[in-house]
Each structure stands twice: as C-alpha cells, then as structure tokens.
Short mmCIF file of C-alpha atoms and ligand atoms in Angstrom, two decimals:
data_model
loop_
_atom_site.label_atom_id
_atom_site.label_comp_id
_atom_site.label_asym_id
_atom_site.label_seq_id
_atom_site.Cartn_x
_atom_site.Cartn_y
_atom_site.Cartn_z
CA MET D 29 -5.71 21.44 15.21
CA ARG D 30 -7.36 19.06 17.66
CA GLN D 31 -5.05 16.14 18.79
CA PRO D 32 -5.79 12.80 20.67
CA GLN D 33 -4.79 12.56 24.26
CA GLN D 34 -1.62 10.48 24.38
CA VAL D 35 -1.93 7.22 26.42
CA ARG D 36 0.98 4.84 25.88
CA ARG D 37 0.78 1.01 25.97
CA ASP D 38 4.00 -0.36 27.20
CA HIS D 39 3.92 -3.58 24.96
CA LEU D 40 3.64 -1.71 21.74
CA PRO D 41 6.53 -0.38 19.69
CA ASP D 42 7.74 3.20 20.10
CA ARG D 43 7.87 3.75 16.41
CA VAL D 44 6.31 2.41 13.15
CA ARG D 45 6.87 2.89 9.57
CA ILE D 46 3.96 4.15 7.36
CA TRP D 47 4.16 3.08 3.81
CA GLU D 48 2.21 5.72 2.00
CA VAL D 49 0.48 4.23 -1.07
CA GLY D 50 -1.92 7.18 -1.99
CA PRO D 51 0.04 8.26 -5.07
CA ARG D 52 0.08 4.63 -6.57
CA ASP D 53 -2.64 2.59 -4.94
CA GLY D 54 -4.88 5.47 -4.33
CA LEU D 55 -4.77 7.22 -7.49
CA GLN D 56 -4.79 4.05 -9.61
CA ASN D 57 -8.24 3.27 -8.19
CA GLU D 58 -9.75 6.86 -8.53
CA GLN D 59 -11.79 7.39 -11.72
CA ALA D 60 -10.31 10.95 -12.31
CA LEU D 61 -7.15 11.28 -14.29
CA VAL D 62 -5.02 13.60 -12.27
CA PRO D 63 -2.48 15.86 -14.01
CA THR D 64 1.12 14.84 -13.67
CA GLU D 65 2.06 18.25 -12.06
CA VAL D 66 -0.69 17.77 -9.43
CA LYS D 67 0.72 14.31 -8.63
CA ALA D 68 4.13 15.76 -8.27
CA GLU D 69 2.76 18.40 -5.94
CA PHE D 70 0.88 15.76 -3.99
CA ILE D 71 3.95 13.65 -3.39
CA GLY D 72 6.02 16.76 -2.60
CA ARG D 73 3.33 17.68 0.11
CA LEU D 74 3.41 14.16 1.57
CA VAL D 75 7.22 14.25 1.85
CA ALA D 76 6.87 17.73 3.47
CA ALA D 77 4.34 16.18 6.08
CA GLY D 78 7.07 13.83 7.14
CA HIS D 79 6.48 10.80 5.09
CA THR D 80 9.65 8.77 4.60
CA THR D 81 8.22 6.08 2.16
CA VAL D 82 5.91 7.16 -0.53
CA GLU D 83 5.09 4.64 -3.25
CA ALA D 84 5.15 7.06 -6.26
CA THR D 85 3.57 5.24 -9.13
CA SER D 86 3.54 1.90 -11.16
CA PHE D 87 4.93 0.72 -14.49
CA VAL D 88 1.85 -1.41 -15.11
CA HIS D 89 0.92 -1.16 -18.92
CA PRO D 90 -1.26 2.03 -19.34
CA ARG D 91 -4.00 -0.04 -21.00
CA TRP D 92 -4.63 -1.55 -17.62
CA VAL D 93 -3.95 1.46 -15.48
CA PRO D 94 -4.40 4.55 -17.60
CA GLN D 95 -4.41 6.72 -14.36
CA LEU D 96 -0.71 6.01 -13.98
CA ALA D 97 0.31 6.17 -17.64
CA ASP D 98 2.61 9.06 -16.95
CA ALA D 99 4.89 7.12 -14.56
CA ALA D 100 8.13 8.17 -16.38
CA GLU D 101 7.05 11.79 -16.70
CA LEU D 102 6.23 12.00 -13.04
CA LEU D 103 9.43 10.51 -11.79
CA ARG D 104 11.43 12.87 -14.11
CA LEU D 105 9.39 15.77 -12.60
CA LEU D 106 10.09 14.62 -9.05
CA GLY D 107 13.94 14.65 -9.78
CA ASP D 108 16.66 13.03 -7.70
CA SER D 109 14.30 12.49 -4.83
CA ALA D 110 12.19 9.99 -6.77
CA THR D 111 14.86 7.28 -6.84
CA ALA D 112 14.43 6.64 -3.16
CA MET D 113 10.70 6.17 -3.65
CA PRO D 114 9.33 2.55 -4.38
CA VAL D 115 7.53 1.94 -7.55
CA LEU D 116 5.25 -1.01 -8.59
CA VAL D 117 6.77 -3.13 -11.31
CA PRO D 118 4.68 -5.94 -12.90
CA ASN D 119 7.29 -7.66 -15.12
CA GLU D 120 10.60 -7.45 -16.85
CA ARG D 121 9.57 -4.62 -19.13
CA GLY D 122 8.45 -2.57 -16.16
CA LEU D 123 11.77 -3.30 -14.60
CA ASP D 124 13.67 -2.02 -17.75
CA ARG D 125 11.73 1.25 -17.37
CA ALA D 126 12.36 1.50 -13.73
CA LEU D 127 16.10 0.79 -14.11
CA GLU D 128 16.35 3.31 -16.94
CA LEU D 129 15.03 6.04 -14.48
CA GLY D 130 17.41 4.96 -11.78
CA MET D 131 14.77 3.54 -9.36
CA ARG D 132 16.31 1.67 -6.36
CA HIS D 133 13.13 0.19 -4.74
CA ILE D 134 10.54 -1.93 -6.50
CA ALA D 135 7.38 -3.84 -5.67
CA VAL D 136 5.76 -6.76 -7.19
CA PHE D 137 2.13 -7.79 -6.90
CA ALA D 138 0.98 -11.41 -6.36
CA SER D 139 -2.29 -13.05 -5.55
CA ALA D 140 -2.97 -15.48 -2.78
CA THR D 141 -5.98 -17.03 -4.74
CA GLU D 142 -6.29 -18.85 -8.06
CA THR D 143 -9.13 -16.66 -9.40
CA PHE D 144 -7.46 -13.30 -8.83
CA ALA D 145 -4.21 -14.58 -10.24
CA GLN D 146 -6.16 -15.56 -13.42
CA ARG D 147 -8.12 -12.39 -13.49
CA ASN D 148 -5.47 -9.89 -12.64
CA LEU D 149 -2.35 -11.46 -14.03
CA ASN D 150 -3.84 -14.10 -16.52
CA ARG D 151 -1.67 -16.75 -14.86
CA SER D 152 -2.36 -19.62 -12.48
CA LEU D 153 -1.56 -19.26 -8.79
CA ASP D 154 1.50 -21.43 -9.44
CA ASP D 155 2.56 -19.78 -12.61
CA GLN D 156 2.53 -16.25 -11.31
CA PHE D 157 5.82 -16.98 -9.29
CA ALA D 158 7.41 -18.28 -12.40
CA MET D 159 6.53 -14.93 -14.08
CA PHE D 160 7.93 -12.88 -11.16
CA GLU D 161 11.13 -15.08 -10.86
CA PRO D 162 13.26 -13.32 -13.69
CA THR D 163 12.11 -9.82 -12.73
CA VAL D 164 13.03 -10.35 -9.08
CA ARG D 165 16.32 -12.11 -9.82
CA ARG D 166 17.44 -9.28 -12.28
CA ALA D 167 16.29 -6.60 -9.85
CA LEU D 168 18.27 -8.10 -6.96
CA GLY D 169 21.20 -8.55 -9.29
CA GLU D 170 21.11 -4.79 -10.07
CA GLY D 171 21.15 -4.08 -6.46
CA LEU D 172 17.55 -3.00 -6.02
CA ASP D 173 15.31 -4.23 -3.23
CA VAL D 174 12.05 -5.82 -3.99
CA ARG D 175 8.91 -5.75 -1.86
CA GLY D 176 6.15 -8.32 -2.49
CA TYR D 177 2.48 -7.31 -2.35
CA LEU D 178 0.15 -10.43 -1.70
CA SER D 179 -3.44 -9.57 -2.53
CA MET D 180 -6.77 -11.32 -1.26
CA CYS D 181 -5.09 -12.53 1.87
CA PHE D 182 -8.45 -12.37 3.83
CA GLY D 183 -10.95 -13.13 1.40
CA ASP D 184 -11.70 -13.23 -2.40
CA PRO D 185 -14.68 -11.76 -4.09
CA TRP D 186 -15.03 -14.98 -6.41
CA GLU D 187 -13.73 -17.64 -4.02
CA GLY D 188 -15.03 -16.32 -0.74
CA GLU D 189 -12.92 -17.51 2.25
CA VAL D 190 -9.26 -18.07 1.60
CA PRO D 191 -7.59 -20.64 3.88
CA ILE D 192 -4.68 -19.26 6.01
CA GLY D 193 -2.34 -22.04 5.00
CA GLN D 194 -2.78 -21.08 1.31
CA VAL D 195 -1.80 -17.32 2.04
CA VAL D 196 1.27 -18.50 4.10
CA GLU D 197 2.35 -20.71 1.17
CA ALA D 198 1.89 -18.04 -1.46
CA GLY D 199 3.69 -15.35 0.85
CA ARG D 200 6.52 -17.71 1.57
CA ARG D 201 7.18 -18.16 -2.12
CA LEU D 202 7.39 -14.48 -2.73
CA LEU D 203 9.89 -14.28 0.17
CA ASP D 204 11.77 -17.29 -1.22
CA LEU D 205 12.11 -15.40 -4.42
CA GLY D 206 14.09 -12.75 -2.62
CA CYS D 207 11.39 -10.08 -1.56
CA TRP D 208 12.60 -8.37 1.70
CA GLN D 209 9.12 -7.71 2.89
CA LEU D 210 5.71 -9.05 2.40
CA SER D 211 2.69 -6.73 2.41
CA LEU D 212 -0.48 -8.71 3.31
CA GLY D 213 -3.32 -7.16 1.50
CA ASP D 214 -7.00 -7.32 2.56
CA THR D 215 -8.01 -6.25 -0.99
CA ILE D 216 -11.83 -6.34 -0.37
CA GLY D 217 -11.67 -5.21 3.21
CA VAL D 218 -13.34 -8.25 4.65
CA GLY D 219 -10.87 -9.15 7.40
CA THR D 220 -11.42 -8.93 11.05
CA PRO D 221 -8.89 -8.60 13.96
CA GLY D 222 -8.81 -12.29 15.04
CA HIS D 223 -8.09 -13.14 11.38
CA VAL D 224 -5.19 -10.74 11.41
CA THR D 225 -3.75 -12.27 14.57
CA GLU D 226 -4.10 -15.81 13.38
CA LEU D 227 -2.65 -15.04 9.85
CA VAL D 228 0.39 -13.24 11.41
CA ALA D 229 0.87 -16.19 13.93
CA ALA D 230 0.61 -18.67 11.06
CA PHE D 231 3.52 -16.84 9.23
CA GLY D 232 5.49 -16.94 12.48
CA ALA D 233 4.81 -20.64 12.93
CA ALA D 234 6.07 -21.14 9.29
CA GLY D 235 9.45 -19.40 10.15
CA VAL D 236 8.66 -15.93 8.79
CA PRO D 237 9.67 -13.30 11.42
CA VAL D 238 7.16 -10.52 12.08
CA ASP D 239 9.53 -7.93 10.85
CA ARG D 240 9.36 -9.33 7.32
CA LEU D 241 5.59 -8.60 7.29
CA ALA D 242 3.68 -5.35 6.42
CA VAL D 243 -0.18 -4.95 6.50
CA HIS D 244 -2.30 -3.37 3.82
CA PHE D 245 -6.01 -2.96 5.12
CA HIS D 246 -9.14 -1.71 3.30
CA ASP D 247 -11.95 -0.06 5.14
CA THR D 248 -14.73 -1.51 3.05
CA TYR D 249 -16.52 -2.93 6.14
CA GLY D 250 -15.17 -0.44 8.64
CA GLN D 251 -12.47 -2.87 9.91
CA ALA D 252 -9.31 -1.25 8.67
CA LEU D 253 -8.22 0.45 11.86
CA ALA D 254 -9.23 -2.40 14.06
CA ASN D 255 -7.16 -4.67 12.05
CA ALA D 256 -4.21 -2.44 12.12
CA TYR D 257 -4.42 -2.44 15.87
CA ALA D 258 -4.43 -6.26 15.88
CA ALA D 259 -1.41 -6.25 13.66
CA LEU D 260 0.19 -3.74 15.90
CA GLU D 261 -0.35 -6.09 18.99
CA CYS D 262 1.30 -8.84 16.96
CA GLY D 263 4.54 -6.81 16.50
CA VAL D 264 3.86 -5.74 12.99
CA THR D 265 5.68 -2.30 12.43
CA THR D 266 4.93 -1.38 8.86
CA PHE D 267 1.57 -0.34 7.78
CA ASP D 268 0.39 0.62 4.29
CA ALA D 269 -2.06 3.56 4.20
CA SER D 270 -3.34 6.04 1.68
CA ALA D 271 -3.50 9.75 2.41
CA GLY D 272 -7.19 10.93 2.71
CA GLY D 273 -8.22 7.21 1.98
CA LEU D 274 -7.69 7.75 -1.65
CA GLY D 275 -8.69 4.79 -3.88
CA GLY D 276 -12.15 3.19 -3.80
CA CYS D 277 -11.97 -0.54 -3.74
CA PRO D 278 -12.12 -1.75 -7.36
CA TYR D 279 -13.46 -5.32 -6.46
CA ALA D 280 -16.24 -4.19 -4.09
CA GLU D 281 -18.72 -1.43 -4.99
CA SER D 282 -17.87 0.82 -2.23
CA ALA D 283 -16.61 4.31 -1.83
CA THR D 284 -14.30 3.31 0.90
CA GLY D 285 -11.09 1.58 -0.02
CA ASN D 286 -7.58 2.06 1.43
CA LEU D 287 -7.10 2.69 5.07
CA ALA D 288 -6.77 6.45 5.33
CA THR D 289 -3.42 7.61 6.66
CA GLU D 290 -4.88 10.28 8.77
CA ASP D 291 -6.98 7.70 10.66
CA LEU D 292 -4.01 5.54 11.17
CA VAL D 293 -1.92 8.54 12.40
CA TRP D 294 -4.64 9.60 14.69
CA MET D 295 -4.61 6.35 16.44
CA LEU D 296 -0.77 6.11 16.50
CA ASP D 297 -0.48 9.53 17.75
CA GLY D 298 -3.02 8.57 20.59
CA LEU D 299 -0.84 5.64 21.41
CA GLY D 300 2.37 7.64 21.62
CA ILE D 301 3.85 5.81 18.68
CA GLY D 302 6.11 7.76 16.43
CA THR D 303 5.49 7.91 12.64
CA GLY D 304 7.39 11.11 11.67
CA VAL D 305 4.26 12.21 10.06
CA ASP D 306 2.63 15.67 11.02
CA LEU D 307 -1.06 15.15 11.05
CA GLU D 308 -1.97 18.72 10.48
CA ARG D 309 0.22 19.02 7.40
CA LEU D 310 -1.16 15.68 6.17
CA VAL D 311 -4.85 16.66 6.58
CA GLU D 312 -4.14 19.96 4.75
CA THR D 313 -2.72 17.78 1.90
CA SER D 314 -5.70 15.73 1.77
CA VAL D 315 -8.18 18.56 1.87
CA TRP D 316 -6.17 20.02 -0.98
CA MET D 317 -6.07 16.75 -2.93
CA ALA D 318 -9.97 16.28 -2.41
CA ARG D 319 -10.45 19.64 -4.16
CA GLN D 320 -8.41 18.53 -7.04
CA LEU D 321 -10.45 15.42 -7.34
CA GLY D 322 -13.71 17.26 -6.85
CA ARG D 323 -14.96 14.98 -4.10
CA PRO D 324 -14.69 14.88 -0.31
CA SER D 325 -12.08 12.64 1.48
CA PRO D 326 -13.75 9.48 2.88
CA SER D 327 -11.38 9.62 5.87
CA ARG D 328 -13.16 10.28 9.05
CA VAL D 329 -10.04 12.22 10.49
CA VAL D 330 -9.81 14.33 7.41
CA GLN D 331 -13.53 15.12 7.69
CA ALA D 332 -13.24 15.95 11.42
CA LEU D 333 -10.12 18.07 11.22
CA GLY D 334 -10.42 19.28 7.59
CA ALA D 335 -12.96 22.05 8.50
CA GLN D 336 -10.29 23.54 10.66
CA SER D 337 -7.74 23.38 8.02
CA ASP D 338 -7.06 26.34 5.74
CA ALA D 339 -5.25 24.41 3.03
MG1 MG K 422 -5.02 -1.02 -1.45
#
C-alpha cells in the first residue's frame, strides 16, 4: 500500500495519541442501526490496527441515541478488554450503568454555548455544570478518570460566532470539576487554523497547560486536517478522529462529519510522528465497515487506498 514520504519537522512531537471515536461519535451519527456483533468486530479490528484508545459507546438514553442502545450488550461482548475503553456518560444514571460493567474511563459532554446547552441538555450554560458535578465527583470517588468534551467551541449553528473567552471559561469549569482532559470540539466544522491557534493560546494564558487539551475537528468545510496541523504546532498531542470519517455532522446538512482517522494518520506518518496505528489495517477496517453500512467512506485516504485493499 502506498505511503507518504517521511519528512520530519524538528519542532513537532515524536508521538501523539489518537482518540478513536468512530464506534461512539461515528456510529451515533450514522442513520443505520449497526448490529452489536458488527460493532464488536469493528472495535476488535481497530484495536488490532494499533489503536490504544477506542471510545466504545455511550450510556445516553436510547430514546435520544437509538444507535447506541446496545451499550451494555456491546461491552459484555467485548469482554475484559472493554473496561480499558472510555465510554460517554451523560448523568448519574449512565454512571451507574458504567460502574456496574466495571468501566474505568468515562467522558462527559458539555456545551460552550447557551443555545446548544438548552437544545442538547435542556439546561442553561451555567446549569449544565451543576448537572455534571455529582456525576464527576462520584466517578472520581470510585477511582475512574473523567474526560470532558466541550462542543461548539468554534461556532454554533444558532448563535454564530462563539467568543474565545466564553469557550475558555466553559472549558475551565469542566477542568475545575475534575476532568483530566478537555476535548475542544468544532461540532459544525467551521473552525480555521488561526482560530485554533488563538483558542489554544487563550487556554494557555488562562493557566491551562496544553497537555490537558485535545482537539476534535469536523471536516464539514474541509478544514479538519489544517486545523489538526495548527493544533500540532501549538503542542497539542491528543487528536480525536473517527475511522473512515464515520458520522455525518448532525447539526449541518453535510455528509462529512468527523475528521477521518486515516486522513490524520497519513499526515502524521508523513511527518514521522508515531501513532502506533497501522494505516493499511485501518483502511481495511474502514473499507469493511463501509460495506456494513452500505455506503462509501468519505475519507479521502480510504478512497485513495481502499481500492488497493482486499478487506
Ligand atoms: Mg464528532
């Protein structure tokens, strides 16, 4: 399989972590309901391709996310390996279910804007933190670690521009609750590289070290990879990505949603930055998954390399 020519840049890190969100963020935004056995095989293939962090599923109420209603069944099917995988937990009830299954890593999901907090969580921007507080406190008390997702960091479909100061304030509140890492989400994919640089710098100025930050880009406007490179230059070393670019954007009428892991890995391989992920095996996985979903992957790298793959 073709590979990029490797050219290192001395100021960039030797290694980064990819936080694979395909099975959770990807599948929750796909229309198709994927059988539990197929999800388990998907996750198994991602791990076999070298992924060390695979966000497996979510304990959001099935009424809101029917695609992930089989969370408990999936985790049981995955067996002991599942407890090392992060899962999304929206509230204390979700935490109860995660604890019952022995999960050790959870994530909560907050909004940087008033309108999205109201629409997604039925809470005000302020009140959402009060809602998370008991969940995070109990999780930490049980020895779990908690990641914080912050959505609409670069723009909001209802409010338009989102002030950087407002994003930093909301992010700080998640970290103050006890989240070990903050994933900055460009939920509608409108961010551009200068905006990324300014936002990461603003967190730094507010006393948040860059190693507490991760980035979560969407490719709606074709900016995801440029934004990832900007974040890399700022010292960010955790990148959320979705195998095959799974998950259209639910808040923008577009087929392209999450940054495709393959597109990210191609760039990082070219920069000589280690990820542990084997691009060929990953592409084979996404070609296989695209067949399960009955539609081609939107990832450019999967399209370019997939024809050579015999998955
Ligand atoms: Mg996403």
